[in-house]
mmCIF file with all atom_site columns, C-alpha atoms and ligand atoms in Angstrom:
data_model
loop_
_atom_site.group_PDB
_atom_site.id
_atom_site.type_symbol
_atom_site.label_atom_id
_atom_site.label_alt_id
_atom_site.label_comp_id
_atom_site.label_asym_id
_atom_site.label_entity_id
_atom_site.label_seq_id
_atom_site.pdbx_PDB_ins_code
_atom_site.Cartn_x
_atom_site.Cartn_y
_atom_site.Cartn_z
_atom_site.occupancy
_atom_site.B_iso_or_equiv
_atom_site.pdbx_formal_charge
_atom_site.auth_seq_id
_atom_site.auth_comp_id
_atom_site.auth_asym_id
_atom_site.auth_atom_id
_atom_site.pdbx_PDB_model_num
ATOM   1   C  CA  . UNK F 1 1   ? -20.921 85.982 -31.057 1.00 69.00 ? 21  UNK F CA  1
ATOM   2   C  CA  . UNK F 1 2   ? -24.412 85.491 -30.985 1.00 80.00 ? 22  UNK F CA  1
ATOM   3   C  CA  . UNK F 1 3   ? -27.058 82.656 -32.406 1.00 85.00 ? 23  UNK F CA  1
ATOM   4   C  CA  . UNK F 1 4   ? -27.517 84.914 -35.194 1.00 86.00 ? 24  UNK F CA  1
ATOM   5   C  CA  . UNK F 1 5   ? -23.844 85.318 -36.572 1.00 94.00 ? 25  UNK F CA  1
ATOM   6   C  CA  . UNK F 1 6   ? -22.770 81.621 -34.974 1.00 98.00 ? 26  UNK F CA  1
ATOM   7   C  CA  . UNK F 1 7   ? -21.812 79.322 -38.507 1.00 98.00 ? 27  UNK F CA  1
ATOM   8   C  CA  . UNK F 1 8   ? -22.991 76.203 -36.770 1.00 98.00 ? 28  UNK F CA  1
ATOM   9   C  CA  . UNK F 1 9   ? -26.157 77.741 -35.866 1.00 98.00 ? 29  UNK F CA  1
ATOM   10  C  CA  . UNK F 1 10  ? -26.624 78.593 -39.193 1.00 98.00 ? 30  UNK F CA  1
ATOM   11  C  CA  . UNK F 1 11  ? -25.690 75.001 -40.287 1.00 98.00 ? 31  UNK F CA  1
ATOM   12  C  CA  . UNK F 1 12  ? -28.445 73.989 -37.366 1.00 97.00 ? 32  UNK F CA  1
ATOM   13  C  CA  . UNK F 1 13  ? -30.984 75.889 -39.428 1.00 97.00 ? 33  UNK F CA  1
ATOM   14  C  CA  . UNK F 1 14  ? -30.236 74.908 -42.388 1.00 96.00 ? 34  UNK F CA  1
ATOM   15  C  CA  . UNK F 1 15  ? -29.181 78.271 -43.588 1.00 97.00 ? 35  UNK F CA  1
ATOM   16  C  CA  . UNK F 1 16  ? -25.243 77.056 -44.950 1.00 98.00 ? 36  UNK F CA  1
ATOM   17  C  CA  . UNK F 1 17  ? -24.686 73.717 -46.166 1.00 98.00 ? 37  UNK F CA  1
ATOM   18  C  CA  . UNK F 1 18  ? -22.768 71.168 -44.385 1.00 98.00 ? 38  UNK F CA  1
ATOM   19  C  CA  . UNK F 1 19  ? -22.423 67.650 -45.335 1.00 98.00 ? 39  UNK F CA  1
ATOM   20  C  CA  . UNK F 1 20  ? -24.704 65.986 -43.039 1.00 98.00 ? 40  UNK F CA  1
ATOM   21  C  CA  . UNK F 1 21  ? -23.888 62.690 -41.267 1.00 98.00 ? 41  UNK F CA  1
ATOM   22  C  CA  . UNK F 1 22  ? -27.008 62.728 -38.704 1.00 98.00 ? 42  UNK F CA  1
ATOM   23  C  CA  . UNK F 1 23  ? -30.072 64.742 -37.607 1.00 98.00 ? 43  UNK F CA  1
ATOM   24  C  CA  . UNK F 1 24  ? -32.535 64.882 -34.997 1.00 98.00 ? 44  UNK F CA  1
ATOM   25  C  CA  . UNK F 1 25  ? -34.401 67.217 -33.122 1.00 98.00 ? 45  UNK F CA  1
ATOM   26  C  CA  . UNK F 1 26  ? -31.463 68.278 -30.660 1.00 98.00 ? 46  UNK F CA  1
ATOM   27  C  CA  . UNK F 1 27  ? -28.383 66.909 -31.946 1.00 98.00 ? 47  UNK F CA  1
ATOM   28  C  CA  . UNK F 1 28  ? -26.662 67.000 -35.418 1.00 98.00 ? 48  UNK F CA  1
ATOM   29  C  CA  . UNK F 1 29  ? -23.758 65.975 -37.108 1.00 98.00 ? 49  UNK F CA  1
ATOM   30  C  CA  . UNK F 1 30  ? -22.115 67.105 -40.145 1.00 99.00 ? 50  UNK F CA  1
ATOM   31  C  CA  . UNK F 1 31  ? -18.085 66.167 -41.278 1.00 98.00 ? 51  UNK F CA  1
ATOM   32  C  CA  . UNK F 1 32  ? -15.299 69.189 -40.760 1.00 98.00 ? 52  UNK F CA  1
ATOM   33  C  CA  . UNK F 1 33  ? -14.919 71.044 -44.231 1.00 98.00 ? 53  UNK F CA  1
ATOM   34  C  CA  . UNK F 1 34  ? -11.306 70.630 -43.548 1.00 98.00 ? 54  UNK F CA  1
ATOM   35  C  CA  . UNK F 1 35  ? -11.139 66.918 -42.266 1.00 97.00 ? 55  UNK F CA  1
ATOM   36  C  CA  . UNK F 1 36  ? -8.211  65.807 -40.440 1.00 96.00 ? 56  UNK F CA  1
ATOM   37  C  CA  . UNK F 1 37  ? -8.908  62.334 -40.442 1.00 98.00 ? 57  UNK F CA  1
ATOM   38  C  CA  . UNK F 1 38  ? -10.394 60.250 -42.901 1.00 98.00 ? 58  UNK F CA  1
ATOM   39  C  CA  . UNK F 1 39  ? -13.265 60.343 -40.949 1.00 98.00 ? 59  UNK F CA  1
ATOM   40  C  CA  . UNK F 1 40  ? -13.819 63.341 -39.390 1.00 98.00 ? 60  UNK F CA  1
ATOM   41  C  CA  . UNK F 1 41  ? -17.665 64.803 -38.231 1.00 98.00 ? 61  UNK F CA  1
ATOM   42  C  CA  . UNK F 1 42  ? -18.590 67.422 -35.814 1.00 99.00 ? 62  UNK F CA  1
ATOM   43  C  CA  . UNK F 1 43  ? -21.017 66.583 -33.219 1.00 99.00 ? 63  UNK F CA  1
ATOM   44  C  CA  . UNK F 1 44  ? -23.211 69.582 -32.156 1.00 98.00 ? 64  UNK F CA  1
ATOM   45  C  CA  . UNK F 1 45  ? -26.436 70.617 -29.879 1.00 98.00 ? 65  UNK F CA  1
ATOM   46  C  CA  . UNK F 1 46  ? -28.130 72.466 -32.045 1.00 98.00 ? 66  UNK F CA  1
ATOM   47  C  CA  . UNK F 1 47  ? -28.977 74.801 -28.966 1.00 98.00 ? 67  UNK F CA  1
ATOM   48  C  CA  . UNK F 1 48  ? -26.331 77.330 -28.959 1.00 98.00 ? 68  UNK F CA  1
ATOM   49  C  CA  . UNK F 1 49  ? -23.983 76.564 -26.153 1.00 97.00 ? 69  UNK F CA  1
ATOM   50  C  CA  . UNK F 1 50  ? -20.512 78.854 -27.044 1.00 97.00 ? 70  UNK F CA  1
ATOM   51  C  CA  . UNK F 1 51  ? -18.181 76.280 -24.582 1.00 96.00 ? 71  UNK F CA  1
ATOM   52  C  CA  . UNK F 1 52  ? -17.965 73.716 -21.528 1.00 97.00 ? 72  UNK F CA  1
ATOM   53  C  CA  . UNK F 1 53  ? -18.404 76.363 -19.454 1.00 97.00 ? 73  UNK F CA  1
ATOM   54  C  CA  . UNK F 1 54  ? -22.152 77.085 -20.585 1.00 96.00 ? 74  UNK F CA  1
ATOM   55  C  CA  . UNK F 1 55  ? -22.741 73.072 -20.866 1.00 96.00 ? 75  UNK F CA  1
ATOM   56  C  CA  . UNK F 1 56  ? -24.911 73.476 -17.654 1.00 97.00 ? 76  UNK F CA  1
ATOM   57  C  CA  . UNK F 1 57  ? -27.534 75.328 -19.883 1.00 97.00 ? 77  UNK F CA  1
ATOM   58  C  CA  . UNK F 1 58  ? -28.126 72.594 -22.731 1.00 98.00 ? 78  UNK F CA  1
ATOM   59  C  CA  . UNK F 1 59  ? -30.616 69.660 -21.169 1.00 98.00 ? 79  UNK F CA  1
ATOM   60  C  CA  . UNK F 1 60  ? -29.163 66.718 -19.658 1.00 98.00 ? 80  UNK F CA  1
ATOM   61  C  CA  . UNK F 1 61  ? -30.658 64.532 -22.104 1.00 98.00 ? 81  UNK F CA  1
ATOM   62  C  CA  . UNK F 1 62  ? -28.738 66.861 -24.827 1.00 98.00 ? 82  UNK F CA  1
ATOM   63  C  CA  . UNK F 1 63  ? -25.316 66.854 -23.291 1.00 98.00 ? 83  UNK F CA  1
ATOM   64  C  CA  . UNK F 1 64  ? -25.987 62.973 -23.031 1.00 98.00 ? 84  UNK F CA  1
ATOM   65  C  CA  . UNK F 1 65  ? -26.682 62.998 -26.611 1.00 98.00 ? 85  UNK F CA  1
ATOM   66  C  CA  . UNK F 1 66  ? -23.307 64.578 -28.000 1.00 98.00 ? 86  UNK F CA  1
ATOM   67  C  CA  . UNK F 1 67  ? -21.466 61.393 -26.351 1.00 98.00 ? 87  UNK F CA  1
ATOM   68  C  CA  . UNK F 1 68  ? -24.279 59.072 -28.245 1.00 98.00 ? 88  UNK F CA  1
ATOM   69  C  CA  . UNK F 1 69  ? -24.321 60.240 -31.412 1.00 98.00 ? 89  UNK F CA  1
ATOM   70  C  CA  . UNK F 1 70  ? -20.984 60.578 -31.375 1.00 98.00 ? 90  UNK F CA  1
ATOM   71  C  CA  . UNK F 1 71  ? -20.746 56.568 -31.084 1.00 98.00 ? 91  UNK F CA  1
ATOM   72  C  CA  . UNK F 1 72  ? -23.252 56.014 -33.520 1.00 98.00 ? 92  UNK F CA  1
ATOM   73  C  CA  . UNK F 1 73  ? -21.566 58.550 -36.179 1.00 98.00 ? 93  UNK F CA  1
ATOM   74  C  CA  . UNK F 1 74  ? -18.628 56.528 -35.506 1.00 98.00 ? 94  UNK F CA  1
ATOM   75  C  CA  . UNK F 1 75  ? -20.217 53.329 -35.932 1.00 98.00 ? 95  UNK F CA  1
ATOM   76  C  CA  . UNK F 1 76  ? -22.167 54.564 -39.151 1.00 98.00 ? 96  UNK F CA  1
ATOM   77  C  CA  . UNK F 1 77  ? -19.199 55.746 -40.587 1.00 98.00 ? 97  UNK F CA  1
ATOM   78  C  CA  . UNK F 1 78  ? -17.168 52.180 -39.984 1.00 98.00 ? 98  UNK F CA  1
ATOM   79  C  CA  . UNK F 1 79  ? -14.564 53.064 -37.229 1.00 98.00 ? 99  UNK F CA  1
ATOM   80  C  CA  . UNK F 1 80  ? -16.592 51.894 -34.410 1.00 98.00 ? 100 UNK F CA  1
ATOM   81  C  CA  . UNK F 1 81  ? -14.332 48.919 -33.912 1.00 98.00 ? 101 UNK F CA  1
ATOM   82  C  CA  . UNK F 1 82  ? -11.323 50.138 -34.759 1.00 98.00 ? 102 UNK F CA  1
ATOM   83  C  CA  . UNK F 1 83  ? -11.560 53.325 -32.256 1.00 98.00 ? 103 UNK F CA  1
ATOM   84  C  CA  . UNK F 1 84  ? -12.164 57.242 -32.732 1.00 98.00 ? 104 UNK F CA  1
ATOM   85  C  CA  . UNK F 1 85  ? -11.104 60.205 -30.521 1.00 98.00 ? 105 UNK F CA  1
ATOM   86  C  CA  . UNK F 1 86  ? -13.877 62.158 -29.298 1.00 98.00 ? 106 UNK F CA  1
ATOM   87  C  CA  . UNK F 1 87  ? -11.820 65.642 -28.830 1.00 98.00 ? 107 UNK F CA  1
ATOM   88  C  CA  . UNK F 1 88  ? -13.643 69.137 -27.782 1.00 98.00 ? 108 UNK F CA  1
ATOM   89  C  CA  . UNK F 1 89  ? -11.448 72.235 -27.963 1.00 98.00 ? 109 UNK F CA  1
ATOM   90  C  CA  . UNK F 1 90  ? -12.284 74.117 -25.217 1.00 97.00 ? 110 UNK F CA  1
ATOM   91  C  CA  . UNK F 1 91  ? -10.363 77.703 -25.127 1.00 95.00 ? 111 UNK F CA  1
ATOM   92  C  CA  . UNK F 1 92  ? -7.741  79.742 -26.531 1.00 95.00 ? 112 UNK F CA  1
ATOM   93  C  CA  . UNK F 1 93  ? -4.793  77.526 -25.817 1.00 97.00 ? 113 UNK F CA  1
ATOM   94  C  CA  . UNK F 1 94  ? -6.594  74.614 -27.066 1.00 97.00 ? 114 UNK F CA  1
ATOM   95  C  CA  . UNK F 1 95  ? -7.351  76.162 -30.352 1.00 96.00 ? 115 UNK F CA  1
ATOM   96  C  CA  . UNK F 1 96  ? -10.970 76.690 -30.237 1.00 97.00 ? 116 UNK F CA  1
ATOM   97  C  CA  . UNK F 1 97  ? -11.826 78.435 -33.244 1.00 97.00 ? 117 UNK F CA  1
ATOM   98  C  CA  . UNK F 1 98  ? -16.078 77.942 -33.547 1.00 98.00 ? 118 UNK F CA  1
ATOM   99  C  CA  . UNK F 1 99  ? -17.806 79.298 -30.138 1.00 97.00 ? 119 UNK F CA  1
ATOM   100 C  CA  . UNK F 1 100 ? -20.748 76.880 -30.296 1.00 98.00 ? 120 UNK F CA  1
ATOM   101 C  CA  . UNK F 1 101 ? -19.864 73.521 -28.321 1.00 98.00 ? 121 UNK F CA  1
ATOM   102 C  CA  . UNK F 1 102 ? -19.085 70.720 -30.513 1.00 98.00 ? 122 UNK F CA  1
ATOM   103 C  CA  . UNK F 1 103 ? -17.307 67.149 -30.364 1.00 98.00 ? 123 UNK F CA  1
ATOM   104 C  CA  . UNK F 1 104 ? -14.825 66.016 -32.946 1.00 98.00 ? 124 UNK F CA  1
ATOM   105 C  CA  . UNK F 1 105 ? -15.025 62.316 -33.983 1.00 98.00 ? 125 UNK F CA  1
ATOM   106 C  CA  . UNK F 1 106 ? -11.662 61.831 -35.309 1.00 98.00 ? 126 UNK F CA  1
ATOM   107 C  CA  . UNK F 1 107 ? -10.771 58.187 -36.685 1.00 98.00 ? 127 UNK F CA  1
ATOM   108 C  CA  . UNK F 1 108 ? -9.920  56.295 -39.745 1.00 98.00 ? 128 UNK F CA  1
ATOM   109 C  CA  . UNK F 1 109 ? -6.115  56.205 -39.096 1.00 98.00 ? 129 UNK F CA  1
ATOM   110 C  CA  . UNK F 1 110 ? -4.300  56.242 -35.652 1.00 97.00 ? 130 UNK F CA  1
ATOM   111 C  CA  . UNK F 1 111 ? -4.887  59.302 -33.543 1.00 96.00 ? 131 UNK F CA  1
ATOM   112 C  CA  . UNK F 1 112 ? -2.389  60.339 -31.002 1.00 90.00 ? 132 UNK F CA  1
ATOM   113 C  CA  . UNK F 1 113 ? -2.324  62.303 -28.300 1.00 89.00 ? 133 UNK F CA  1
ATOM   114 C  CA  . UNK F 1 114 ? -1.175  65.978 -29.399 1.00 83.00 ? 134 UNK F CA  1
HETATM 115 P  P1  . 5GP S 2 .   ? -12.367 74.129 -33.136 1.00 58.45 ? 25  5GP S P1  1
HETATM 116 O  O1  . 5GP S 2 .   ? -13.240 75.315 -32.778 1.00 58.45 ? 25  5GP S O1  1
HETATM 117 O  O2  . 5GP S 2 .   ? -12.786 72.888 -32.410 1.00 58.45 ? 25  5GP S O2  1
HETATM 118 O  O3  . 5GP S 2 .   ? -10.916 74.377 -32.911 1.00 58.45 ? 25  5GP S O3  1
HETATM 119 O  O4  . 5GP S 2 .   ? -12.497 73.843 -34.675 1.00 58.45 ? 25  5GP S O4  1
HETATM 120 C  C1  . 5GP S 2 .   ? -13.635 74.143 -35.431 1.00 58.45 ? 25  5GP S C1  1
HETATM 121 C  C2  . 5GP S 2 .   ? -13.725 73.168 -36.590 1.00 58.45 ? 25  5GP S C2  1
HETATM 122 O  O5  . 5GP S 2 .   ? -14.813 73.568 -37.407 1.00 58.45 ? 25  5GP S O5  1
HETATM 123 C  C3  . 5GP S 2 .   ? -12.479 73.129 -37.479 1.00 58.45 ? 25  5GP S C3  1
HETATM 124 O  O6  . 5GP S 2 .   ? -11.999 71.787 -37.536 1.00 58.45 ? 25  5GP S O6  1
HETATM 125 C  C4  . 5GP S 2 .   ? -12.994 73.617 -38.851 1.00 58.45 ? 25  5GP S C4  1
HETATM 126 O  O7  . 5GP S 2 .   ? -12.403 72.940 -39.934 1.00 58.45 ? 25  5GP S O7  1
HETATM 127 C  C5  . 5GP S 2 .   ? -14.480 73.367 -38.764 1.00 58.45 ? 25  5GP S C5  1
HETATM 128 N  N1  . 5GP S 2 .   ? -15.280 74.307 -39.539 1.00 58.45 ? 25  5GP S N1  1
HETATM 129 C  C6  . 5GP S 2 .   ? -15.148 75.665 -39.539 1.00 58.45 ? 25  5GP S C6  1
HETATM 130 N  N2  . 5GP S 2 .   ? -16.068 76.229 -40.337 1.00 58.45 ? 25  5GP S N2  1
HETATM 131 C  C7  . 5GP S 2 .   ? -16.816 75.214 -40.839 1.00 58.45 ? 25  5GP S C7  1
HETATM 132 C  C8  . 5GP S 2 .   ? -17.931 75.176 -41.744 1.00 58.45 ? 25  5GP S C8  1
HETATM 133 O  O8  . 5GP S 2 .   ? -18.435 76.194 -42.229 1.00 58.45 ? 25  5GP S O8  1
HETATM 134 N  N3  . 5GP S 2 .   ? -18.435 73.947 -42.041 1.00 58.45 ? 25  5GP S N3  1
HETATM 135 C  C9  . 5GP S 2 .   ? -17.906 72.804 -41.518 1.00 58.45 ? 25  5GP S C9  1
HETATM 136 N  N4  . 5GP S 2 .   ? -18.478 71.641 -41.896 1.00 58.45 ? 25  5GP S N4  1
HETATM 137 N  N5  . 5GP S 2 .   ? -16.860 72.798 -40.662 1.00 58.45 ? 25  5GP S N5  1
HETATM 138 C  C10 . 5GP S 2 .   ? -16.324 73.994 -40.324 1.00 58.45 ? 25  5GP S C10 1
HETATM 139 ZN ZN1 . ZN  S 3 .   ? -24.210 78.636 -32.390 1.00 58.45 ? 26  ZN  S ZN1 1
#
């Protein structure tokens, strides 16, 4: 899967909607279409980066980023002080279904472990 075919690089450019929760230059953030949580956003570079194992190619400031936004999507979105799981599905046993890196903020109710 390349840049070209990758949905969240197409949500990066603008090219399939997505209900947008931040955006800057490197870094966006847009809620699941199938929310699991009452609040639940996707946290993404908008560099394509297909897993953890490529994370040495996006910019430190980047990877940095993901873990900052997340806390500020979280905060924006009013679980800040009631808590959030920050969750990235990494693999087939884990589920991964999207091959372009992104961070779940899950909150809004309790989240357990699996
Ligand atoms: P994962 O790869 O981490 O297992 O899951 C990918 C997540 O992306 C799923 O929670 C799924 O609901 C979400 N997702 C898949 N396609 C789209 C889409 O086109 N737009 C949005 N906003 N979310 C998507
Ligand atoms: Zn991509």
């Amino acid at each position: 899967m390349d840049e070209r075919d990758c949905i969240f690089c197409k949500i990066a450019r603008g090219e399939l909607d997505a209900e947008v929760v931040h955006d800057e230059d490197e870094v966006l953030a847009f809620k699941d279409i199938n929310g699991r949580a009452p609040v639940h956003v996707l946290v993404i570079p908008r560099q394509h980066v297909a897993s953890l194992e490529e994370v040495t190619s996006l910019p430190e400031r980047v990877a940095r980023r993901l873990f900052e936004v997340s806390s500020e999507v979280a905060a924006k979105l009013g679980v800040g002080e009631s808590g959030y799981a920050v969750r990235i599905n990494n693999g087939p046993d884990a589920g991964q279904e999207i091959f372009h890196l992104h961070l779940h903020v899950l909150g809004g109710e309790s989240i357990g472990m699996p």
